[in-house]
Amino acid sequence: MKATFARGAKALARALNPRVVRMLAAAGVVALGATGQAALAAETFPSKPIAMLVAFPPGGPADVLARAMQIAMEKRLGQPFIVENLPGAGGAVAVQRLLSRPADGYTLIMGSPNEAILTPLSNAAAKYKPEDLALLAPISNHPLVVMARNELPFTSLEQLIAESSKPGHPGLSFGSPGHGSMYHIVSEYMAQTTGAKLLHVPYKGATPMMQDLVGERVDLTILPNLGASTQLLESRKIKALNVLDTQRMSNLPGVPAIAESRIAQKNELVHSIWLAVMARDGIPADRLRVLLEASQEAIRSPQMANALQPSGVQALKPQSLADSTKFYATETQKFRKMVQAIKLTPQ
């Protein structure tokens, strides 16, 4: 009987058109994929710890906010919430770790425009696109501030632009924490749109750059008023010329907003950096909803309010996944435009 069955199977295989065989095989793969998706959806989520990646060392603004979420996230999700610091390559190390893991919702990242959008546009070694990530819940928005060495003979960005754009002016040096960082691109874009003559001095991180600003070896920089820059401004080791926003900051009440200036291109100079809970694209919708609700609860927690208070910035209002997706797409388009305008070369 076995021999008869074997002969029948061989005859069937010979009779089948190779195209039919391929179609049946593909159908089997689809069925297996559907089974896997169904199993993923059926699993109670979360059933194990959630990891939050931070693309910077411990103690920085992104790390502080990630750890401020910990208590509320663990309470809401019923699982450990583990913060992993993975600095390096402008945030690419952390993002590429995120993208190496399954799109199952168990790995998140504390994201900003720097690592999510600008690093893949400016770093040739970053093998991902901004669209590989999804913005889940915005946390905070930090206006950028033009900071200068104390002896620079200007009290406003308006004066700085007017003087440095004059024929024959040698130009002013501006430092950034690295080629392709948001602060580099914003500064270059400001020079291009206003005619200011600015010369880029890239550093390997913000710490040596700020040391040179205090030491009068570089003229200015553009950064958010966070961490070390806040302390340097408060101790008057450097000065602030303008806040690149439509209104003044509560912790810099004496520093004019760019909207108050008479710079013709002032609307082009409104810039801020946001921090948000992000994930890799492709996580099932039901899991995204669980993560969104938990993240929004954590953002409204007392721990988050305490973490944001020193910067004078409030948590952003909760919004839907659709609104977050639209915001992220708009930001990506804006930064692509700026990168193209200044003709930034990936390195």
Coordinates of C-alpha atoms in Angstrom, one line a residue:
M1 CA 0.0 0.0 0.0
K2 CA 2.9 2.3 0.8
A3 CA 4.4 1.7 -2.6
T4 CA 1.1 2.5 -4.3
F5 CA 0.8 5.8 -2.3
A6 CA 4.4 6.8 -3.2
R7 CA 3.8 6.1 -6.9
G8 CA 0.6 8.2 -6.7
A9 CA 2.4 11.1 -5.1
K10 CA 5.1 11.1 -7.7
A11 CA 2.5 11.0 -10.5
L12 CA 0.7 14.0 -8.9
A13 CA 3.9 16.0 -8.7
R14 CA 4.7 15.3 -12.3
A15 CA 1.2 16.3 -13.3
L16 CA 1.2 19.6 -11.5
N17 CA 2.2 22.7 -13.4
P18 CA 5.4 24.2 -11.7
R19 CA 3.5 27.5 -11.5
V20 CA 0.8 25.8 -9.4
V21 CA 3.4 24.3 -7.1
R22 CA 4.9 27.8 -6.5
M23 CA 1.4 29.2 -5.8
L24 CA 0.6 26.5 -3.3
A25 CA 4.0 27.1 -1.6
A26 CA 3.3 30.9 -1.4
A27 CA -0.1 30.2 0.0
G28 CA 1.5 28.1 2.7
V29 CA 3.8 31.0 3.6
V30 CA 0.9 33.4 3.8
A31 CA -1.0 31.0 6.0
L32 CA 1.9 30.6 8.3
G33 CA 2.4 34.4 8.4
A34 CA -1.3 34.9 9.2
T35 CA -1.0 32.3 11.9
G36 CA 2.0 34.2 13.4
Q37 CA 0.1 37.5 13.3
A38 CA -2.9 35.9 14.9
A39 CA -0.7 34.4 17.7
L40 CA 0.9 37.8 18.2
A41 CA -2.5 39.5 18.5
A42 CA -3.8 36.8 20.8
E43 CA -0.9 37.1 23.3
T44 CA -1.6 39.1 26.4
F45 CA 0.3 42.3 26.0
P46 CA 2.6 43.1 27.6
S47 CA 3.7 39.7 29.1
K48 CA 7.4 40.6 29.7
P49 CA 9.5 43.8 30.4
I50 CA 9.4 46.8 28.1
A51 CA 12.8 48.3 27.2
M52 CA 13.2 52.1 26.6
L53 CA 16.4 52.9 24.6
V54 CA 18.1 56.2 25.2
A55 CA 20.6 57.4 22.6
F56 CA 22.6 59.4 25.1
P57 CA 24.6 58.7 28.3
P58 CA 22.9 58.7 31.7
G59 CA 22.0 62.1 33.2
G60 CA 21.1 63.9 30.0
P61 CA 17.7 65.3 29.3
A62 CA 16.4 62.3 27.3
D63 CA 17.7 59.9 30.0
V64 CA 16.0 62.0 32.8
L65 CA 12.7 61.9 31.0
A66 CA 12.9 58.2 30.2
R67 CA 13.5 57.4 33.9
A68 CA 10.7 59.8 35.0
M69 CA 8.3 57.6 33.1
Q70 CA 9.4 54.4 34.9
I71 CA 7.0 54.3 37.9
A72 CA 3.9 55.2 36.0
M73 CA 4.7 52.8 33.1
E74 CA 5.3 49.9 35.4
K75 CA 2.1 50.6 37.3
R76 CA 0.0 50.8 34.2
L77 CA 1.5 47.9 32.2
G78 CA 2.2 45.6 35.1
Q79 CA 5.7 44.8 33.8
P80 CA 9.2 46.2 34.4
F81 CA 10.2 49.3 32.4
I82 CA 13.9 49.1 31.7
V83 CA 15.9 52.1 30.5
E84 CA 18.9 51.2 28.3
N85 CA 21.5 53.8 27.5
L86 CA 23.1 53.3 24.0
P87 CA 25.0 56.4 23.0
G88 CA 27.0 56.7 19.8
A89 CA 27.0 57.7 16.2
G90 CA 24.5 60.6 16.6
G91 CA 21.9 58.2 18.0
A92 CA 22.3 55.6 15.2
V93 CA 23.5 53.0 17.7
A94 CA 20.3 53.1 19.7
V95 CA 18.0 53.4 16.6
Q96 CA 19.7 50.4 14.9
R97 CA 19.3 48.4 18.0
L98 CA 15.6 49.2 18.0
L99 CA 15.2 48.2 14.4
S100 CA 17.0 44.9 15.0
R101 CA 14.3 43.9 17.4
P102 CA 10.8 42.6 16.4
A103 CA 8.0 45.1 15.8
D104 CA 6.2 43.7 18.8
G105 CA 6.0 46.7 21.1
Y106 CA 8.5 45.5 23.7
T107 CA 11.2 48.0 22.7
L108 CA 10.7 51.8 22.6
I109 CA 13.1 54.7 22.2
M110 CA 13.2 58.2 23.7
G111 CA 13.4 60.0 20.3
S112 CA 14.2 63.4 19.0
P113 CA 14.7 64.9 15.5
N114 CA 18.4 64.4 15.9
E115 CA 18.5 60.6 15.9
A116 CA 15.2 59.9 14.3
I117 CA 15.4 62.3 11.3
L118 CA 18.7 64.1 10.9
T119 CA 21.2 61.3 11.6
P120 CA 20.0 59.1 8.7
L121 CA 20.1 62.2 6.5
S122 CA 23.6 63.3 7.5
N123 CA 25.4 60.1 8.5
A124 CA 26.3 57.8 5.6
A125 CA 26.8 54.9 8.1
A126 CA 23.2 55.1 9.5
K127 CA 21.4 52.4 7.6
Y128 CA 17.8 53.5 8.2
K129 CA 15.2 56.0 7.1
P130 CA 13.1 58.4 9.3
E131 CA 10.1 56.4 8.1
D132 CA 11.4 53.3 9.8
L133 CA 10.3 54.8 13.1
A134 CA 6.9 55.9 14.4
L135 CA 6.2 58.7 16.8
L136 CA 3.9 57.4 19.6
A137 CA 3.6 60.1 22.2
P138 CA 5.2 63.5 22.2
I139 CA 6.5 64.5 25.6
S140 CA 8.1 68.0 25.6
N141 CA 9.1 70.7 23.2
H142 CA 12.2 72.8 24.0
P143 CA 12.8 76.1 22.2
L144 CA 16.4 76.6 21.0
V145 CA 18.4 79.5 22.3
V146 CA 21.2 81.5 20.7
M147 CA 24.0 81.5 23.2
A148 CA 27.3 83.5 22.9
R149 CA 30.6 84.1 24.7
N150 CA 30.4 87.0 27.1
E151 CA 32.8 89.3 25.2
L152 CA 31.0 89.0 21.9
P153 CA 29.9 92.7 21.3
F154 CA 26.2 92.0 20.6
T155 CA 23.2 91.8 22.8
S156 CA 20.8 90.3 20.2
L157 CA 20.7 88.1 17.2
E158 CA 19.4 91.0 15.2
Q159 CA 22.7 92.9 15.9
L160 CA 24.8 89.9 15.2
I161 CA 23.2 89.3 11.8
A162 CA 23.3 92.9 10.8
E163 CA 27.1 93.2 11.6
S164 CA 28.3 89.9 10.3
S165 CA 26.5 90.3 7.0
K166 CA 28.3 93.5 6.1
P167 CA 30.8 93.3 3.2
G168 CA 34.3 92.5 4.5
H169 CA 33.2 91.1 7.8
P170 CA 35.5 88.0 8.6
G171 CA 32.6 86.1 10.0
L172 CA 31.7 84.6 13.4
S173 CA 32.4 81.0 14.5
F174 CA 29.6 78.9 15.7
G175 CA 30.1 75.5 17.5
S176 CA 27.9 72.5 17.2
P177 CA 27.9 69.1 19.0
G178 CA 28.6 67.5 15.6
H179 CA 28.2 67.5 11.8
G180 CA 24.5 67.0 10.9
S181 CA 23.2 67.7 14.3
M182 CA 20.0 69.7 14.6
Y183 CA 22.0 72.6 16.0
H184 CA 24.5 72.6 13.1
I185 CA 21.7 72.5 10.5
V186 CA 19.6 75.2 12.2
S187 CA 22.7 77.5 12.4
E188 CA 23.6 76.9 8.7
Y189 CA 20.0 77.5 7.7
M190 CA 19.9 80.7 9.7
A191 CA 23.1 82.0 8.0
Q192 CA 21.7 81.1 4.6
T193 CA 18.3 82.8 5.1
T194 CA 19.6 85.9 6.8
G195 CA 22.9 86.5 5.0
A196 CA 24.9 86.2 8.3
K197 CA 28.5 85.0 7.8
L198 CA 28.9 82.1 10.2
L199 CA 31.8 79.6 10.2
H200 CA 31.1 76.0 11.5
V201 CA 33.3 74.5 14.2
P202 CA 32.1 70.9 14.8
Y203 CA 32.9 69.2 18.1
K204 CA 32.6 65.7 19.4
G205 CA 29.8 66.4 21.8
A206 CA 28.3 69.4 23.6
T207 CA 30.7 69.3 26.6
P208 CA 34.0 70.4 24.8
M209 CA 32.0 72.9 22.7
M210 CA 30.6 74.6 25.8
Q211 CA 34.0 74.6 27.4
D212 CA 35.3 76.6 24.3
L213 CA 32.3 78.9 24.5
V214 CA 33.1 79.7 28.1
G215 CA 36.8 80.0 27.2
E216 CA 36.0 82.5 24.4
R217 CA 37.5 80.2 21.7
V218 CA 34.2 80.0 19.7
D219 CA 31.7 82.9 19.3
L220 CA 28.3 81.3 19.6
T221 CA 26.1 78.2 19.5
I222 CA 22.5 77.3 19.3
L223 CA 21.1 74.8 21.9
P224 CA 18.1 74.1 24.0
N225 CA 18.2 75.7 27.5
L226 CA 18.8 72.4 29.3
G227 CA 21.4 70.8 31.6
A228 CA 24.8 72.4 31.5
S229 CA 23.8 75.3 29.3
T230 CA 21.2 76.3 31.9
Q231 CA 23.9 76.3 34.6
L232 CA 26.3 78.3 32.5
L233 CA 23.7 81.0 31.7
E234 CA 22.6 81.2 35.3
S235 CA 26.2 81.6 36.5
R236 CA 26.8 84.3 33.7
K237 CA 29.7 82.4 32.2
I238 CA 27.9 82.8 28.8
K239 CA 25.0 84.9 27.6
A240 CA 21.8 84.3 25.7
L241 CA 20.9 86.6 22.8
N242 CA 17.5 85.3 21.7
V243 CA 15.0 82.5 22.2
L244 CA 14.1 81.0 18.8
D245 CA 10.4 80.9 19.6
T246 CA 7.3 83.0 19.4
Q247 CA 7.4 83.8 23.1
R248 CA 9.8 84.1 25.9
M249 CA 10.7 81.2 28.2
S250 CA 9.7 81.3 31.8
N251 CA 13.2 80.5 33.0
L252 CA 14.8 83.1 30.7
P253 CA 12.3 86.0 31.1
G254 CA 14.9 88.7 30.2
V255 CA 15.8 87.1 26.9
P256 CA 13.7 88.3 23.9
A257 CA 11.9 85.8 21.7
I258 CA 12.8 85.9 18.0
A259 CA 9.3 87.0 17.3
E260 CA 10.0 90.3 19.0
S261 CA 12.9 91.1 16.6
R262 CA 12.8 93.1 13.4
I263 CA 14.6 90.4 11.4
A264 CA 12.8 90.1 8.1
Q265 CA 13.1 86.3 8.1
K266 CA 12.2 85.8 11.8
N267 CA 9.4 83.2 11.0
E268 CA 12.1 81.0 9.4
L269 CA 14.1 81.2 12.7
V270 CA 11.5 79.6 15.0
H271 CA 13.1 76.3 16.0
S272 CA 12.7 73.8 18.9
I273 CA 13.6 70.3 19.7
W274 CA 11.0 67.8 20.8
L275 CA 11.4 64.6 22.8
A276 CA 8.9 61.8 22.3
V277 CA 8.2 58.1 22.9
M278 CA 8.9 56.4 19.6
A279 CA 8.9 52.9 18.3
R280 CA 9.8 51.0 15.2
D281 CA 7.1 51.1 12.5
G282 CA 4.8 48.2 12.1
I283 CA 3.7 47.4 15.6
P284 CA 0.1 46.0 15.7
A285 CA -2.5 48.7 16.3
D286 CA -3.9 47.1 19.5
R287 CA -0.5 47.1 21.1
L288 CA 0.1 50.7 20.0
R289 CA -3.0 51.7 21.8
V290 CA -1.9 50.1 25.0
L291 CA 1.5 51.8 24.8
L292 CA 0.0 55.1 23.9
E293 CA -2.4 55.1 26.9
A294 CA 0.4 54.1 29.3
S295 CA 2.8 56.7 27.9
Q296 CA 0.3 59.5 28.1
E297 CA -0.4 58.5 31.8
A298 CA 3.3 58.6 32.5
I299 CA 3.7 62.0 30.8
R300 CA 1.1 63.4 33.1
S301 CA 2.7 61.9 36.2
P302 CA 4.2 64.0 39.1
Q303 CA 7.6 62.4 38.3
M304 CA 7.5 63.8 34.7
A305 CA 6.4 67.3 36.0
N306 CA 9.4 67.3 38.4
A307 CA 11.7 66.3 35.5
L308 CA 10.5 69.0 33.2
Q309 CA 10.3 71.8 35.8
P310 CA 14.0 72.9 35.8
S311 CA 13.8 73.6 32.0
G312 CA 10.7 75.7 32.3
V313 CA 9.0 73.5 29.8
Q314 CA 5.6 71.8 30.3
A315 CA 4.6 68.4 29.0
L316 CA 2.9 68.5 25.7
K317 CA -0.8 67.8 25.5
P318 CA -1.9 64.2 24.7
Q319 CA -2.8 63.6 21.1
S320 CA -4.1 60.7 18.9
L321 CA -1.8 58.3 17.1
A322 CA -3.1 59.9 13.8
D323 CA -2.0 63.4 14.9
S324 CA 1.4 62.1 16.1
T325 CA 1.9 60.4 12.7
K326 CA 1.0 63.6 10.9
F327 CA 3.3 65.7 13.1
Y328 CA 6.2 63.3 12.5
A329 CA 5.7 63.4 8.8
T330 CA 5.6 67.2 8.8
E331 CA 8.8 67.4 10.9
T332 CA 10.5 65.0 8.6
Q333 CA 9.6 67.0 5.5
K334 CA 10.7 70.2 7.2
F335 CA 14.2 68.9 8.1
R336 CA 14.6 67.3 4.7
K337 CA 14.0 70.8 3.2
M338 CA 16.6 72.4 5.4
V339 CA 19.2 69.7 4.7
Q340 CA 18.7 70.2 1.0
A341 CA 18.7 74.0 1.3
I342 CA 22.2 74.0 3.0
K343 CA 23.4 71.3 0.7
L344 CA 24.5 69.1 3.6
T345 CA 26.9 66.3 2.6
P346 CA 26.5 63.0 4.5
Q347 CA 29.7 62.0 6.2

